[in-house]
Amino acid sequence: MKTYSLNQLGRYPIYLKLLKELHEGGVEIVSSPLIASRLGYSEEQVRKDLQNVSSEVGRPKKGRDIKLLIEDIETFLGYRDSTSAILIGVGHLGSALLNFPAFSEMGLEILAGFDSDPSLLWKRVGGKEIFPISMLKEILPRLNAHIAILTVPAKVAQEVALLAVDGGAKAIWNFAPAHLDLPPDIVVENVNLASSLAVLSHRLNIALAKEEK
Amino acid sequence: MKTYSLNQLGRYPIYLKLLKELHEGGVEIVSSPLIASRLGYSEEQVRKDLQNVSSEVGRPKKGRDIKLLIEDIETFLGYRDSTSAILIGVGHLGSALLNFPAFSEMGLEILAGFDSDPSLLWKRVGGKEIFPISMLKEILPRLNAHIAILTVPAKVAQEVALLAVDGGAKAIWNFAPAHLDLPPDIVVENVNLASSLAVLSHRLNIALAKEEK
DNA sequence: AATAAATCGGTATATCGGTATCGGTAAATA
DNA sequence: TATTTACCGATACCGATATACCGATTTATT
């Protein structure tokens, strides 16, 4: 099976968002050059990306059927059969994610939160109940959640990730700035703000240097 | 000047974190294979990455001086001369970022927050004062902040980004799921959770399919 | 002192993502 | 109906990144 890089895969949600907007605006057919100009991509890249996931063929001079395209991308990304998740670590970032409404559009249902802070327990954050981490192993299998969202401090990330895997989690969406060492069949996707900031910072340095000269 | 991709640059903060941990643990010298095994990278890649930013040469059979290495990476990333930023959109995510202590370690100082919600104004979040967005153009030049962190809803992202650029921002760290159309000399770094989730979701689908067969 | 082991730097190679090109074809136009 | 236009699909190309390899060198060991 072909594998896709983060960059490639990451473009599909962006296409999806635009396509949905256009479709809601009453547009039925869309062409690659149009998408390209709206998103700042090249025409060729858009066409290649769409060919990748779509079985339908585009019509010259017109483009592609938006509705079918949306379905194709959603199916490709796995948004169609919605996935269940739990979130561990209800701090600032964790709360923000629990309150993020767009996840359900992407087929992600966060069923519950977990935290070790007793003052949070049994409360509701973003409409989700918070359980103690000690109950993870007990509750997680019952929820049948495949994804564990990790928003805990880096020091405990590895330990908590193992608990989640023990409980049956198949994928970890890791927001902690820590490298996780887990069995190879577990899917780990890291979100590292420091990395993103490093890129920004470096590019800014270049831009400022160029400005000065 | 050589430019680096997100993948390449993004590894340096990860090295940095590990190196600092090791150094605090009393380790003075570190080898590429050791780093590689700790982070799950290949030995060759680590060596190449380090060669890229470090002027010192490694010693066979030993490795490199951790302290010098940390300095080299921090200098390369621009962490040494700290950069000022403001944050626009003090919602859940914005608050989480305002409360994120590690930014100052990375040389990023968030000076103030901006929001349109009157109930937030003049309060402090994460120790930072919150101003109305309408004052952006007035306050931003005085703060001399180069980076604007954008944590606003997608619908207003473009509009607010333009305000920030008007106020003198040179770089936008964009957390809104929207494509920003800005002058080419403005550095835009997008953080798109939907993209990250798409990657996770797709890989999970593959993993689950493999499991079944 | 001689040998073995580990890591380095440099280079060569392969893969991959992105870009450009080109012929074909459906739709629009005259 | 003939011609032009716009977009598609396929393929070829290019640059860059990651990987693999190899000789050199320093340290540790016997």
mmCIF file of C-alpha atoms in Angstrom, chain B residues 18-189:
data_model
loop_
_atom_site.group_PDB
_atom_site.id
_atom_site.type_symbol
_atom_site.label_atom_id
_atom_site.label_comp_id
_atom_site.label_asym_id
_atom_site.label_seq_id
_atom_site.Cartn_x
_atom_site.Cartn_y
_atom_site.Cartn_z
ATOM 1 C CA LEU B 18 17.198 15.694 24.577
ATOM 2 C CA LEU B 19 20.591 17.358 24.809
ATOM 3 C CA LYS B 20 19.440 19.602 27.614
ATOM 4 C CA GLU B 21 18.062 16.655 29.524
ATOM 5 C CA LEU B 22 21.299 14.754 29.131
ATOM 6 C CA HIS B 23 23.368 17.751 30.091
ATOM 7 C CA GLU B 24 21.332 18.321 33.224
ATOM 8 C CA GLY B 25 21.932 14.673 34.008
ATOM 9 C CA GLY B 26 25.645 15.364 33.998
ATOM 10 C CA VAL B 27 26.517 13.982 30.570
ATOM 11 C CA GLU B 28 29.234 15.975 28.819
ATOM 12 C CA ILE B 29 29.721 14.181 25.536
ATOM 13 C CA VAL B 30 27.200 12.571 23.248
ATOM 14 C CA SER B 31 27.488 10.502 20.085
ATOM 15 C CA SER B 32 25.252 10.436 17.050
ATOM 16 C CA PRO B 33 24.289 6.770 17.456
ATOM 17 C CA LEU B 34 23.203 7.433 21.010
ATOM 18 C CA ILE B 35 20.969 10.308 20.010
ATOM 19 C CA ALA B 36 19.608 8.280 17.135
ATOM 20 C CA SER B 37 18.604 5.405 19.351
ATOM 21 C CA ARG B 38 16.960 7.704 21.854
ATOM 22 C CA LEU B 39 14.895 9.512 19.261
ATOM 23 C CA GLY B 40 14.223 6.756 16.787
ATOM 24 C CA TYR B 41 16.164 8.406 13.976
ATOM 25 C CA SER B 42 18.915 6.869 11.901
ATOM 26 C CA GLU B 43 22.491 7.365 12.959
ATOM 27 C CA GLU B 44 23.424 8.947 9.639
ATOM 28 C CA GLN B 45 20.656 11.465 9.735
ATOM 29 C CA VAL B 46 21.546 12.628 13.190
ATOM 30 C CA ARG B 47 25.161 13.017 12.214
ATOM 31 C CA LYS B 48 24.264 14.990 9.143
ATOM 32 C CA ASP B 49 21.877 17.234 11.034
ATOM 33 C CA LEU B 50 24.500 17.987 13.635
ATOM 34 C CA GLN B 51 27.210 18.593 11.061
ATOM 35 C CA ASN B 52 24.854 21.077 9.474
ATOM 36 C CA VAL B 53 24.726 23.439 12.403
ATOM 37 C CA SER B 54 27.832 22.717 14.367
ATOM 38 C CA SER B 55 31.253 24.089 13.695
ATOM 39 C CA GLU B 56 32.976 21.786 16.111
ATOM 40 C CA VAL B 57 34.141 18.392 14.940
ATOM 41 C CA GLY B 58 33.178 15.204 16.684
ATOM 42 C CA ARG B 59 35.738 12.886 18.141
ATOM 43 C CA PRO B 60 35.770 9.291 16.962
ATOM 44 C CA LYS B 61 34.818 6.792 19.600
ATOM 45 C CA LYS B 62 33.476 9.597 21.827
ATOM 46 C CA GLY B 63 31.159 12.030 20.150
ATOM 47 C CA ARG B 64 30.486 15.709 20.557
ATOM 48 C CA ASP B 65 30.563 18.179 23.415
ATOM 49 C CA ILE B 66 26.958 18.578 24.525
ATOM 50 C CA LYS B 67 27.343 22.110 25.771
ATOM 51 C CA LEU B 68 28.774 23.422 22.522
ATOM 52 C CA LEU B 69 26.153 21.516 20.601
ATOM 53 C CA ILE B 70 23.341 23.132 22.557
ATOM 54 C CA GLU B 71 24.802 26.545 21.897
ATOM 55 C CA ASP B 72 25.171 25.833 18.203
ATOM 56 C CA ILE B 73 21.588 24.655 17.788
ATOM 57 C CA GLU B 74 20.165 27.523 19.785
ATOM 58 C CA THR B 75 22.106 29.994 17.739
ATOM 59 C CA PHE B 76 21.055 28.347 14.514
ATOM 60 C CA LEU B 77 17.392 28.439 15.482
ATOM 61 C CA GLY B 78 17.582 32.002 16.664
ATOM 62 C CA TYR B 79 16.680 31.100 20.225
ATOM 63 C CA ARG B 80 19.589 33.142 21.531
ATOM 64 C CA ASP B 81 18.282 36.550 20.562
ATOM 65 C CA SER B 82 14.739 36.411 21.777
ATOM 66 C CA THR B 83 11.865 37.466 19.591
ATOM 67 C CA SER B 84 8.758 39.326 20.619
ATOM 68 C CA ALA B 85 5.257 38.268 19.716
ATOM 69 C CA ILE B 86 1.661 39.199 20.327
ATOM 70 C CA LEU B 87 -1.281 36.820 20.325
ATOM 71 C CA ILE B 88 -4.629 37.542 18.713
ATOM 72 C CA GLY B 89 -7.697 35.590 19.765
ATOM 73 C CA VAL B 90 -7.825 34.687 23.448
ATOM 74 C CA GLY B 91 -10.154 31.700 23.167
ATOM 75 C CA HIS B 92 -9.418 28.282 24.528
ATOM 76 C CA LEU B 93 -6.399 27.712 22.354
ATOM 77 C CA GLY B 94 -5.139 31.250 22.697
ATOM 78 C CA SER B 95 -5.313 31.021 26.470
ATOM 79 C CA ALA B 96 -3.478 27.730 26.386
ATOM 80 C CA LEU B 97 -0.662 29.329 24.425
ATOM 81 C CA LEU B 98 -0.527 32.362 26.702
ATOM 82 C CA ASN B 99 -0.080 29.961 29.584
ATOM 83 C CA PHE B 100 2.620 27.919 27.876
ATOM 84 C CA PRO B 101 5.818 28.490 29.852
ATOM 85 C CA ALA B 102 8.244 26.835 27.435
ATOM 86 C CA PHE B 103 8.032 29.615 24.868
ATOM 87 C CA SER B 104 10.455 31.828 26.726
ATOM 88 C CA GLU B 105 13.014 29.008 26.674
ATOM 89 C CA MET B 106 12.698 29.137 22.923
ATOM 90 C CA GLY B 107 13.365 32.819 22.858
ATOM 91 C CA LEU B 108 9.748 33.745 22.250
ATOM 92 C CA GLU B 109 8.250 36.418 24.451
ATOM 93 C CA ILE B 110 4.518 36.962 24.128
ATOM 94 C CA LEU B 111 4.035 40.573 25.136
ATOM 95 C CA ALA B 112 0.275 40.924 25.013
ATOM 96 C CA GLY B 113 -2.995 39.401 23.872
ATOM 97 C CA PHE B 114 -5.741 40.892 21.726
ATOM 98 C CA ASP B 115 -9.398 39.948 21.535
ATOM 99 C CA SER B 116 -12.687 41.439 20.433
ATOM 100 C CA ASP B 117 -14.620 40.063 23.383
ATOM 101 C CA PRO B 118 -15.160 43.052 25.735
ATOM 102 C CA SER B 119 -15.420 40.826 28.804
ATOM 103 C CA LEU B 120 -11.796 39.790 28.357
ATOM 104 C CA LEU B 121 -10.357 43.236 27.941
ATOM 105 C CA TRP B 122 -7.765 44.567 30.286
ATOM 106 C CA LYS B 123 -7.727 41.314 32.154
ATOM 107 C CA ARG B 124 -4.611 39.219 32.381
ATOM 108 C CA VAL B 125 -4.283 35.760 30.909
ATOM 109 C CA GLY B 126 -1.120 33.834 31.633
ATOM 110 C CA GLY B 127 0.267 37.044 33.041
ATOM 111 C CA LYS B 128 -0.314 38.970 29.819
ATOM 112 C CA GLU B 129 -2.623 41.900 29.409
ATOM 113 C CA ILE B 130 -5.464 41.667 26.886
ATOM 114 C CA PHE B 131 -6.235 44.600 24.593
ATOM 115 C CA PRO B 132 -9.071 45.140 22.120
ATOM 116 C CA ILE B 133 -8.285 44.192 18.533
ATOM 117 C CA SER B 134 -9.272 47.679 17.467
ATOM 118 C CA MET B 135 -6.139 48.945 19.189
ATOM 119 C CA LEU B 136 -3.894 46.509 17.331
ATOM 120 C CA LYS B 137 -2.674 49.008 14.808
ATOM 121 C CA GLU B 138 -1.910 51.481 17.511
ATOM 122 C CA ILE B 139 -0.244 49.227 20.061
ATOM 123 C CA LEU B 140 1.632 46.752 17.868
ATOM 124 C CA PRO B 141 4.183 49.211 16.464
ATOM 125 C CA ARG B 142 4.992 50.388 19.942
ATOM 126 C CA LEU B 143 5.615 46.842 21.143
ATOM 127 C CA ASN B 144 7.942 46.219 18.224
ATOM 128 C CA ALA B 145 6.760 42.617 17.978
ATOM 129 C CA HIS B 146 7.717 40.755 14.832
ATOM 130 C CA ILE B 147 5.487 37.739 15.279
ATOM 131 C CA ALA B 148 1.701 37.650 15.477
ATOM 132 C CA ILE B 149 0.201 34.440 16.807
ATOM 133 C CA LEU B 150 -3.212 33.970 15.254
ATOM 134 C CA THR B 151 -5.723 31.923 17.253
ATOM 135 C CA VAL B 152 -8.936 33.400 15.914
ATOM 136 C CA PRO B 153 -11.871 31.702 14.122
ATOM 137 C CA ALA B 154 -11.207 30.885 10.480
ATOM 138 C CA LYS B 155 -13.764 33.359 9.175
ATOM 139 C CA VAL B 156 -11.902 36.380 10.464
ATOM 140 C CA ALA B 157 -8.385 35.043 10.126
ATOM 141 C CA GLN B 158 -7.575 36.778 6.848
ATOM 142 C CA GLU B 159 -8.919 40.099 8.024
ATOM 143 C CA VAL B 160 -7.128 39.993 11.353
ATOM 144 C CA ALA B 161 -3.898 38.872 9.711
ATOM 145 C CA LEU B 162 -3.985 41.942 7.514
ATOM 146 C CA LEU B 163 -4.427 44.125 10.581
ATOM 147 C CA ALA B 164 -1.382 42.547 12.129
ATOM 148 C CA VAL B 165 0.676 43.071 8.987
ATOM 149 C CA ASP B 166 -0.502 46.664 8.893
ATOM 150 C CA GLY B 167 0.741 47.014 12.426
ATOM 151 C CA GLY B 168 4.186 45.837 11.397
ATOM 152 C CA ALA B 169 4.122 42.100 11.999
ATOM 153 C CA LYS B 170 6.684 40.293 9.870
ATOM 154 C CA ALA B 171 5.583 36.750 10.606
ATOM 155 C CA ILE B 172 2.245 35.073 11.287
ATOM 156 C CA TRP B 173 2.005 31.873 13.270
ATOM 157 C CA ASN B 174 -1.379 30.813 12.031
ATOM 158 C CA PHE B 175 -3.442 28.388 14.095
ATOM 159 C CA ALA B 176 -6.664 29.153 12.234
ATOM 160 C CA PRO B 177 -7.702 26.581 9.641
ATOM 161 C CA ALA B 178 -7.687 29.133 6.859
ATOM 162 C CA HIS B 179 -5.412 29.979 3.977
ATOM 163 C CA LEU B 180 -3.927 33.422 4.430
ATOM 164 C CA ASP B 181 -3.247 35.586 1.426
ATOM 165 C CA LEU B 182 -0.531 38.014 2.465
ATOM 166 C CA PRO B 183 2.341 39.901 0.871
ATOM 167 C CA PRO B 184 5.161 37.572 -0.150
ATOM 168 C CA ASP B 185 7.641 39.053 2.292
ATOM 169 C CA ILE B 186 5.496 38.028 5.254
ATOM 170 C CA VAL B 187 6.459 34.693 6.758
ATOM 171 C CA VAL B 188 3.438 32.489 7.382
ATOM 172 C CA GLU B 189 3.715 29.273 9.327
#
